[in-house]
Amino acid sequence: MTTAELVNQIQKKKSFLCIGLDVDLNKIPQHLLKEEDPIFAFNKAIIDATHHLCVAYKPNTAFYEAYGLKGWKALEQTINYINERYPEIFTIADAKRGDIGNTSTMYAKAFLEDLAFDSVTVAPYMGKDSVEPFLAFENKHTILLALTSNEGAFDFQTKTIENKELYKYVLETSKTWQNAQNLMYVVGATKAEYLADIRQIIPDSFLLVPGVGAQGGNLQDVCKYGMNKNIGLLINSSRGIIYASDSAEFAQAAANKAEELQKEMQIILSK
């Protein structure tokens, strides 16, 4: 999917919501455990109930890998279902990969070609040759971890080297890589005060912003400092939406939560 197609969907749906499909079998409604594939049954219900309210889905691959072959098959079924039924949706493999070049090439092939995700999250710590293999895929996006919302982010990302924070070096350096136009960046919602500085470096790039809702991030602040002329934001909510209820009406409860965020986004976009 091209960036222009993503922007078109945002404008059409009046939403820049991304829903994280982080499926924990201990948290899904118990009646689904009787299904042949409980993970896919849960995802399918959530997707069918919320697809008109969001522009992206983001399965965190750890939640599938943890269940071995069955989990991987559920991930494959989920992405195939989205691609076939709702091809307008932008898909993100939240895999946080990043390794030496030939290994990254295989990771990129696995997620962007074999599973046909539109994008994959990548850690930049190993530098250019660990990221460029992902950037080589046409009309696919690499979402670089820039400034995350976890407590340990302060261990390295905000450390100052020669009067500049490390995450700023990452942003600036990434712009020099081959096919850098295919880069997006992860910036945690709890780091909203950093967004003005980030936009000085990457004014036109899309930002994937997790942490709104359960982690305490504020949507208004993120939009105030992070939005650009093409909106430029994908706001992710996972637990706050998909685990809104563990009753038989869980999918409708998820849709209600998604709609609350979508309505808030619609108001912001109208301004």
PDB file of N, CA, C and O in Angstrom, residues 111-160:
ATOM      1  N   PHE A 111       7.810 -11.456   6.276  1.00  0.00           N
ATOM      2  CA  PHE A 111       6.675 -10.607   6.648  1.00  0.00           C
ATOM      3  C   PHE A 111       6.082  -9.832   5.469  1.00  0.00           C
ATOM      4  O   PHE A 111       4.858  -9.717   5.358  1.00  0.00           O
ATOM      5  N   LEU A 112       6.940  -9.301   4.600  1.00  0.00           N
ATOM      6  CA  LEU A 112       6.453  -8.421   3.542  1.00  0.00           C
ATOM      7  C   LEU A 112       6.062  -9.158   2.272  1.00  0.00           C
ATOM      8  O   LEU A 112       5.216  -8.686   1.512  1.00  0.00           O
ATOM      9  N   GLU A 113       6.657 -10.320   2.054  1.00  0.00           N
ATOM     10  CA  GLU A 113       6.367 -11.079   0.837  1.00  0.00           C
ATOM     11  C   GLU A 113       5.498 -12.305   1.138  1.00  0.00           C
ATOM     12  O   GLU A 113       4.388 -12.430   0.628  1.00  0.00           O
ATOM     13  N   ASP A 114       5.984 -13.201   1.991  1.00  0.00           N
ATOM     14  CA  ASP A 114       5.261 -14.455   2.248  1.00  0.00           C
ATOM     15  C   ASP A 114       3.927 -14.214   2.964  1.00  0.00           C
ATOM     16  O   ASP A 114       2.895 -14.765   2.580  1.00  0.00           O
ATOM     17  N   LEU A 115       3.959 -13.397   4.024  1.00  0.00           N
ATOM     18  CA  LEU A 115       2.724 -13.094   4.754  1.00  0.00           C
ATOM     19  C   LEU A 115       1.996 -11.879   4.181  1.00  0.00           C
ATOM     20  O   LEU A 115       0.839 -11.639   4.516  1.00  0.00           O
ATOM     21  N   ALA A 116       2.667 -11.124   3.342  1.00  0.00           N
ATOM     22  CA  ALA A 116       2.064  -9.985   2.616  1.00  0.00           C
ATOM     23  C   ALA A 116       1.544  -8.888   3.541  1.00  0.00           C
ATOM     24  O   ALA A 116       0.492  -8.290   3.291  1.00  0.00           O
ATOM     25  N   PHE A 117       2.272  -8.601   4.608  1.00  0.00           N
ATOM     26  CA  PHE A 117       1.999  -7.411   5.407  1.00  0.00           C
ATOM     27  C   PHE A 117       2.414  -6.170   4.607  1.00  0.00           C
ATOM     28  O   PHE A 117       3.302  -6.235   3.763  1.00  0.00           O
ATOM     29  N   ASP A 118       1.797  -5.046   4.924  1.00  0.00           N
ATOM     30  CA  ASP A 118       2.184  -3.785   4.291  1.00  0.00           C
ATOM     31  C   ASP A 118       3.430  -3.187   4.944  1.00  0.00           C
ATOM     32  O   ASP A 118       4.116  -2.367   4.321  1.00  0.00           O
ATOM     33  N   SER A 119       3.712  -3.579   6.186  1.00  0.00           N
ATOM     34  CA  SER A 119       4.825  -2.976   6.908  1.00  0.00           C
ATOM     35  C   SER A 119       5.277  -3.891   8.034  1.00  0.00           C
ATOM     36  O   SER A 119       4.569  -4.830   8.427  1.00  0.00           O
ATOM     37  N   VAL A 120       6.461  -3.570   8.568  1.00  0.00           N
ATOM     38  CA  VAL A 120       7.008  -4.337   9.690  1.00  0.00           C
ATOM     39  C   VAL A 120       7.812  -3.385  10.571  1.00  0.00           C
ATOM     40  O   VAL A 120       8.460  -2.456  10.080  1.00  0.00           O
ATOM     41  N   THR A 121       7.746  -3.585  11.885  1.00  0.00           N
ATOM     42  CA  THR A 121       8.537  -2.765  12.805  1.00  0.00           C
ATOM     43  C   THR A 121       9.949  -3.336  12.904  1.00  0.00           C
ATOM     44  O   THR A 121      10.147  -4.552  12.940  1.00  0.00           O
ATOM     45  N   VAL A 122      10.930  -2.425  12.953  1.00  0.00           N
ATOM     46  CA  VAL A 122      12.340  -2.814  12.913  1.00  0.00           C
ATOM     47  C   VAL A 122      13.122  -2.001  13.946  1.00  0.00           C
ATOM     48  O   VAL A 122      12.909  -0.794  14.094  1.00  0.00           O
ATOM     49  N   ALA A 123      14.034  -2.673  14.648  1.00  0.00           N
ATOM     50  CA  ALA A 123      14.917  -1.994  15.600  1.00  0.00           C
ATOM     51  C   ALA A 123      16.167  -1.499  14.870  1.00  0.00           C
ATOM     52  O   ALA A 123      16.767  -2.253  14.097  1.00  0.00           O
ATOM     53  N   PRO A 124      16.584  -0.242  15.091  1.00  0.00           N
ATOM     54  CA  PRO A 124      17.673   0.348  14.301  1.00  0.00           C
ATOM     55  C   PRO A 124      19.063   0.186  14.905  1.00  0.00           C
ATOM     56  O   PRO A 124      20.036   0.681  14.345  1.00  0.00           O
ATOM     57  N   TYR A 125      19.180  -0.504  16.029  1.00  0.00           N
ATOM     58  CA  TYR A 125      20.426  -0.517  16.791  1.00  0.00           C
ATOM     59  C   TYR A 125      21.626  -0.976  15.971  1.00  0.00           C
ATOM     60  O   TYR A 125      22.736  -0.494  16.156  1.00  0.00           O
ATOM     61  N   MET A 126      21.431  -1.918  15.030  1.00  0.00           N
ATOM     62  CA  MET A 126      22.549  -2.445  14.241  1.00  0.00           C
ATOM     63  C   MET A 126      22.831  -1.626  12.986  1.00  0.00           C
ATOM     64  O   MET A 126      23.724  -1.957  12.211  1.00  0.00           O
ATOM     65  N   GLY A 127      22.054  -0.570  12.747  1.00  0.00           N
ATOM     66  CA  GLY A 127      22.399   0.364  11.697  1.00  0.00           C
ATOM     67  C   GLY A 127      21.896   0.039  10.309  1.00  0.00           C
ATOM     68  O   GLY A 127      21.046  -0.830  10.116  1.00  0.00           O
ATOM     69  N   LYS A 128      22.464   0.757   9.347  1.00  0.00           N
ATOM     70  CA  LYS A 128      21.986   0.802   7.967  1.00  0.00           C
ATOM     71  C   LYS A 128      21.771  -0.564   7.331  1.00  0.00           C
ATOM     72  O   LYS A 128      20.705  -0.839   6.778  1.00  0.00           O
ATOM     73  N   ASP A 129      22.783  -1.431   7.386  1.00  0.00           N
ATOM     74  CA  ASP A 129      22.689  -2.692   6.650  1.00  0.00           C
ATOM     75  C   ASP A 129      21.713  -3.674   7.277  1.00  0.00           C
ATOM     76  O   ASP A 129      21.366  -4.687   6.674  1.00  0.00           O
ATOM     77  N   SER A 130      21.227  -3.364   8.480  1.00  0.00           N
ATOM     78  CA  SER A 130      20.197  -4.215   9.090  1.00  0.00           C
ATOM     79  C   SER A 130      18.784  -3.742   8.752  1.00  0.00           C
ATOM     80  O   SER A 130      17.817  -4.481   8.931  1.00  0.00           O
ATOM     81  N   VAL A 131      18.684  -2.508   8.227  1.00  0.00           N
ATOM     82  CA  VAL A 131      17.369  -1.922   7.930  1.00  0.00           C
ATOM     83  C   VAL A 131      17.089  -1.857   6.431  1.00  0.00           C
ATOM     84  O   VAL A 131      15.951  -2.093   5.991  1.00  0.00           O
ATOM     85  N   GLU A 132      18.102  -1.557   5.636  1.00  0.00           N
ATOM     86  CA  GLU A 132      17.879  -1.382   4.196  1.00  0.00           C
ATOM     87  C   GLU A 132      17.264  -2.593   3.494  1.00  0.00           C
ATOM     88  O   GLU A 132      16.493  -2.398   2.534  1.00  0.00           O
ATOM     89  N   PRO A 133      17.530  -3.849   3.920  1.00  0.00           N
ATOM     90  CA  PRO A 133      16.849  -4.975   3.269  1.00  0.00           C
ATOM     91  C   PRO A 133      15.323  -4.889   3.359  1.00  0.00           C
ATOM     92  O   PRO A 133      14.615  -5.328   2.449  1.00  0.00           O
ATOM     93  N   PHE A 134      14.806  -4.310   4.445  1.00  0.00           N
ATOM     94  CA  PHE A 134      13.359  -4.123   4.583  1.00  0.00           C
ATOM     95  C   PHE A 134      12.869  -3.025   3.644  1.00  0.00           C
ATOM     96  O   PHE A 134      11.765  -3.098   3.098  1.00  0.00           O
ATOM     97  N   LEU A 135      13.697  -1.999   3.461  1.00  0.00           N
ATOM     98  CA  LEU A 135      13.319  -0.848   2.646  1.00  0.00           C
ATOM     99  C   LEU A 135      13.320  -1.150   1.150  1.00  0.00           C
ATOM    100  O   LEU A 135      12.821  -0.361   0.355  1.00  0.00           O
ATOM    101  N   ALA A 136      13.876  -2.289   0.783  1.00  0.00           N
ATOM    102  CA  ALA A 136      14.012  -2.626  -0.643  1.00  0.00           C
ATOM    103  C   ALA A 136      12.696  -3.061  -1.280  1.00  0.00           C
ATOM    104  O   ALA A 136      12.592  -3.144  -2.505  1.00  0.00           O
ATOM    105  N   PHE A 137      11.667  -3.342  -0.470  1.00  0.00           N
ATOM    106  CA  PHE A 137      10.405  -3.857  -1.008  1.00  0.00           C
ATOM    107  C   PHE A 137       9.503  -2.708  -1.454  1.00  0.00           C
ATOM    108  O   PHE A 137       9.179  -1.815  -0.671  1.00  0.00           O
ATOM    109  N   GLU A 138       9.097  -2.747  -2.708  1.00  0.00           N
ATOM    110  CA  GLU A 138       8.304  -1.671  -3.294  1.00  0.00           C
ATOM    111  C   GLU A 138       6.914  -1.593  -2.662  1.00  0.00           C
ATOM    112  O   GLU A 138       6.254  -2.614  -2.442  1.00  0.00           O
ATOM    113  N   ASN A 139       6.474  -0.386  -2.371  1.00  0.00           N
ATOM    114  CA  ASN A 139       5.156  -0.123  -1.776  1.00  0.00           C
ATOM    115  C   ASN A 139       4.955  -0.826  -0.425  1.00  0.00           C
ATOM    116  O   ASN A 139       3.833  -1.116  -0.020  1.00  0.00           O
ATOM    117  N   LYS A 140       6.066  -1.103   0.250  1.00  0.00           N
ATOM    118  CA  LYS A 140       6.035  -1.632   1.615  1.00  0.00           C
ATOM    119  C   LYS A 140       6.744  -0.624   2.515  1.00  0.00           C
ATOM    120  O   LYS A 140       7.551   0.181   2.057  1.00  0.00           O
ATOM    121  N   HIS A 141       6.436  -0.686   3.801  1.00  0.00           N
ATOM    122  CA  HIS A 141       6.986   0.299   4.724  1.00  0.00           C
ATOM    123  C   HIS A 141       7.741  -0.372   5.874  1.00  0.00           C
ATOM    124  O   HIS A 141       7.355  -1.440   6.342  1.00  0.00           O
ATOM    125  N   THR A 142       8.795   0.293   6.290  1.00  0.00           N
ATOM    126  CA  THR A 142       9.582  -0.143   7.444  1.00  0.00           C
ATOM    127  C   THR A 142       9.346   0.867   8.555  1.00  0.00           C
ATOM    128  O   THR A 142       9.542   2.068   8.361  1.00  0.00           O
ATOM    129  N   ILE A 143       8.896   0.379   9.700  1.00  0.00           N
ATOM    130  CA  ILE A 143       8.542   1.279  10.803  1.00  0.00           C
ATOM    131  C   ILE A 143       9.630   1.171  11.869  1.00  0.00           C
ATOM    132  O   ILE A 143       9.722   0.188  12.599  1.00  0.00           O
ATOM    133  N   LEU A 144      10.476   2.192  11.922  1.00  0.00           N
ATOM    134  CA  LEU A 144      11.667   2.174  12.758  1.00  0.00           C
ATOM    135  C   LEU A 144      11.337   2.585  14.193  1.00  0.00           C
ATOM    136  O   LEU A 144      10.631   3.579  14.405  1.00  0.00           O
ATOM    137  N   LEU A 145      11.852   1.843  15.158  1.00  0.00           N
ATOM    138  CA  LEU A 145      11.682   2.231  16.555  1.00  0.00           C
ATOM    139  C   LEU A 145      12.509   3.486  16.811  1.00  0.00           C
ATOM    140  O   LEU A 145      13.736   3.452  16.758  1.00  0.00           O
ATOM    141  N   ALA A 146      11.839   4.586  17.081  1.00  0.00           N
ATOM    142  CA  ALA A 146      12.541   5.863  17.260  1.00  0.00           C
ATOM    143  C   ALA A 146      12.589   6.262  18.731  1.00  0.00           C
ATOM    144  O   ALA A 146      13.656   6.447  19.305  1.00  0.00           O
ATOM    145  N   LEU A 147      11.411   6.390  19.345  1.00  0.00           N
ATOM    146  CA  LEU A 147      11.334   6.796  20.753  1.00  0.00           C
ATOM    147  C   LEU A 147      10.149   6.069  21.373  1.00  0.00           C
ATOM    148  O   LEU A 147       8.999   6.425  21.111  1.00  0.00           O
ATOM    149  N   THR A 148      10.427   5.064  22.146  1.00  0.00           N
ATOM    150  CA  THR A 148       9.377   4.170  22.627  1.00  0.00           C
ATOM    151  C   THR A 148       8.827   4.622  23.978  1.00  0.00           C
ATOM    152  O   THR A 148       9.413   5.475  24.655  1.00  0.00           O
ATOM    153  N   SER A 149       7.689   4.035  24.376  1.00  0.00           N
ATOM    154  CA  SER A 149       6.979   4.521  25.556  1.00  0.00           C
ATOM    155  C   SER A 149       7.272   3.709  26.820  1.00  0.00           C
ATOM    156  O   SER A 149       6.720   3.992  27.868  1.00  0.00           O
ATOM    157  N   ASN A 150       8.162   2.728  26.708  1.00  0.00           N
ATOM    158  CA  ASN A 150       8.469   1.907  27.887  1.00  0.00           C
ATOM    159  C   ASN A 150       9.445   2.622  28.821  1.00  0.00           C
ATOM    160  O   ASN A 150      10.153   3.558  28.425  1.00  0.00           O
ATOM    161  N   GLU A 151       9.508   2.161  30.064  1.00  0.00           N
ATOM    162  CA  GLU A 151      10.364   2.778  31.079  1.00  0.00           C
ATOM    163  C   GLU A 151      11.843   2.745  30.668  1.00  0.00           C
ATOM    164  O   GLU A 151      12.588   3.704  30.883  1.00  0.00           O
ATOM    165  N   GLY A 152      12.266   1.653  30.053  1.00  0.00           N
ATOM    166  CA  GLY A 152      13.669   1.495  29.680  1.00  0.00           C
ATOM    167  C   GLY A 152      14.107   2.362  28.517  1.00  0.00           C
ATOM    168  O   GLY A 152      15.303   2.402  28.193  1.00  0.00           O
ATOM    169  N   ALA A 153      13.170   3.073  27.886  1.00  0.00           N
ATOM    170  CA  ALA A 153      13.528   3.967  26.777  1.00  0.00           C
ATOM    171  C   ALA A 153      14.581   4.980  27.208  1.00  0.00           C
ATOM    172  O   ALA A 153      15.421   5.399  26.404  1.00  0.00           O
ATOM    173  N   PHE A 154      14.549   5.358  28.484  1.00  0.00           N
ATOM    174  CA  PHE A 154      15.494   6.355  28.978  1.00  0.00           C
ATOM    175  C   PHE A 154      16.896   5.787  29.176  1.00  0.00           C
ATOM    176  O   PHE A 154      17.847   6.540  29.372  1.00  0.00           O
ATOM    177  N   ASP A 155      17.048   4.453  29.113  1.00  0.00           N
ATOM    178  CA  ASP A 155      18.373   3.847  29.271  1.00  0.00           C
ATOM    179  C   ASP A 155      19.316   4.279  28.149  1.00  0.00           C
ATOM    180  O   ASP A 155      20.504   4.508  28.380  1.00  0.00           O
ATOM    181  N   PHE A 156      18.787   4.352  26.914  1.00  0.00           N
ATOM    182  CA  PHE A 156      19.629   4.684  25.764  1.00  0.00           C
ATOM    183  C   PHE A 156      19.059   5.824  24.904  1.00  0.00           C
ATOM    184  O   PHE A 156      19.790   6.727  24.512  1.00  0.00           O
ATOM    185  N   GLN A 157      17.770   5.751  24.587  1.00  0.00           N
ATOM    186  CA  GLN A 157      17.204   6.579  23.524  1.00  0.00           C
ATOM    187  C   GLN A 157      17.327   8.075  23.782  1.00  0.00           C
ATOM    188  O   GLN A 157      17.485   8.858  22.842  1.00  0.00           O
ATOM    189  N   THR A 158      17.242   8.481  25.025  1.00  0.00           N
ATOM    190  CA  THR A 158      17.297   9.911  25.339  1.00  0.00           C
ATOM    191  C   THR A 158      18.661  10.359  25.875  1.00  0.00           C
ATOM    192  O   THR A 158      18.820  11.510  26.281  1.00  0.00           O
ATOM    193  N   LYS A 159      19.638   9.453  25.874  1.00  0.00           N
ATOM    194  CA  LYS A 159      20.988   9.830  26.313  1.00  0.00           C
ATOM    195  C   LYS A 159      21.581  10.866  25.360  1.00  0.00           C
ATOM    196  O   LYS A 159      21.412  10.779  24.141  1.00  0.00           O
ATOM    197  N   THR A 160      22.275  11.820  25.922  1.00  0.00           N
ATOM    198  CA  THR A 160      22.850  12.907  25.127  1.00  0.00           C
ATOM    199  C   THR A 160      24.290  12.599  24.745  1.00  0.00           C
ATOM    200  O   THR A 160      25.106  12.248  25.596  1.00  0.00           O
TER     201      THR A 160
END
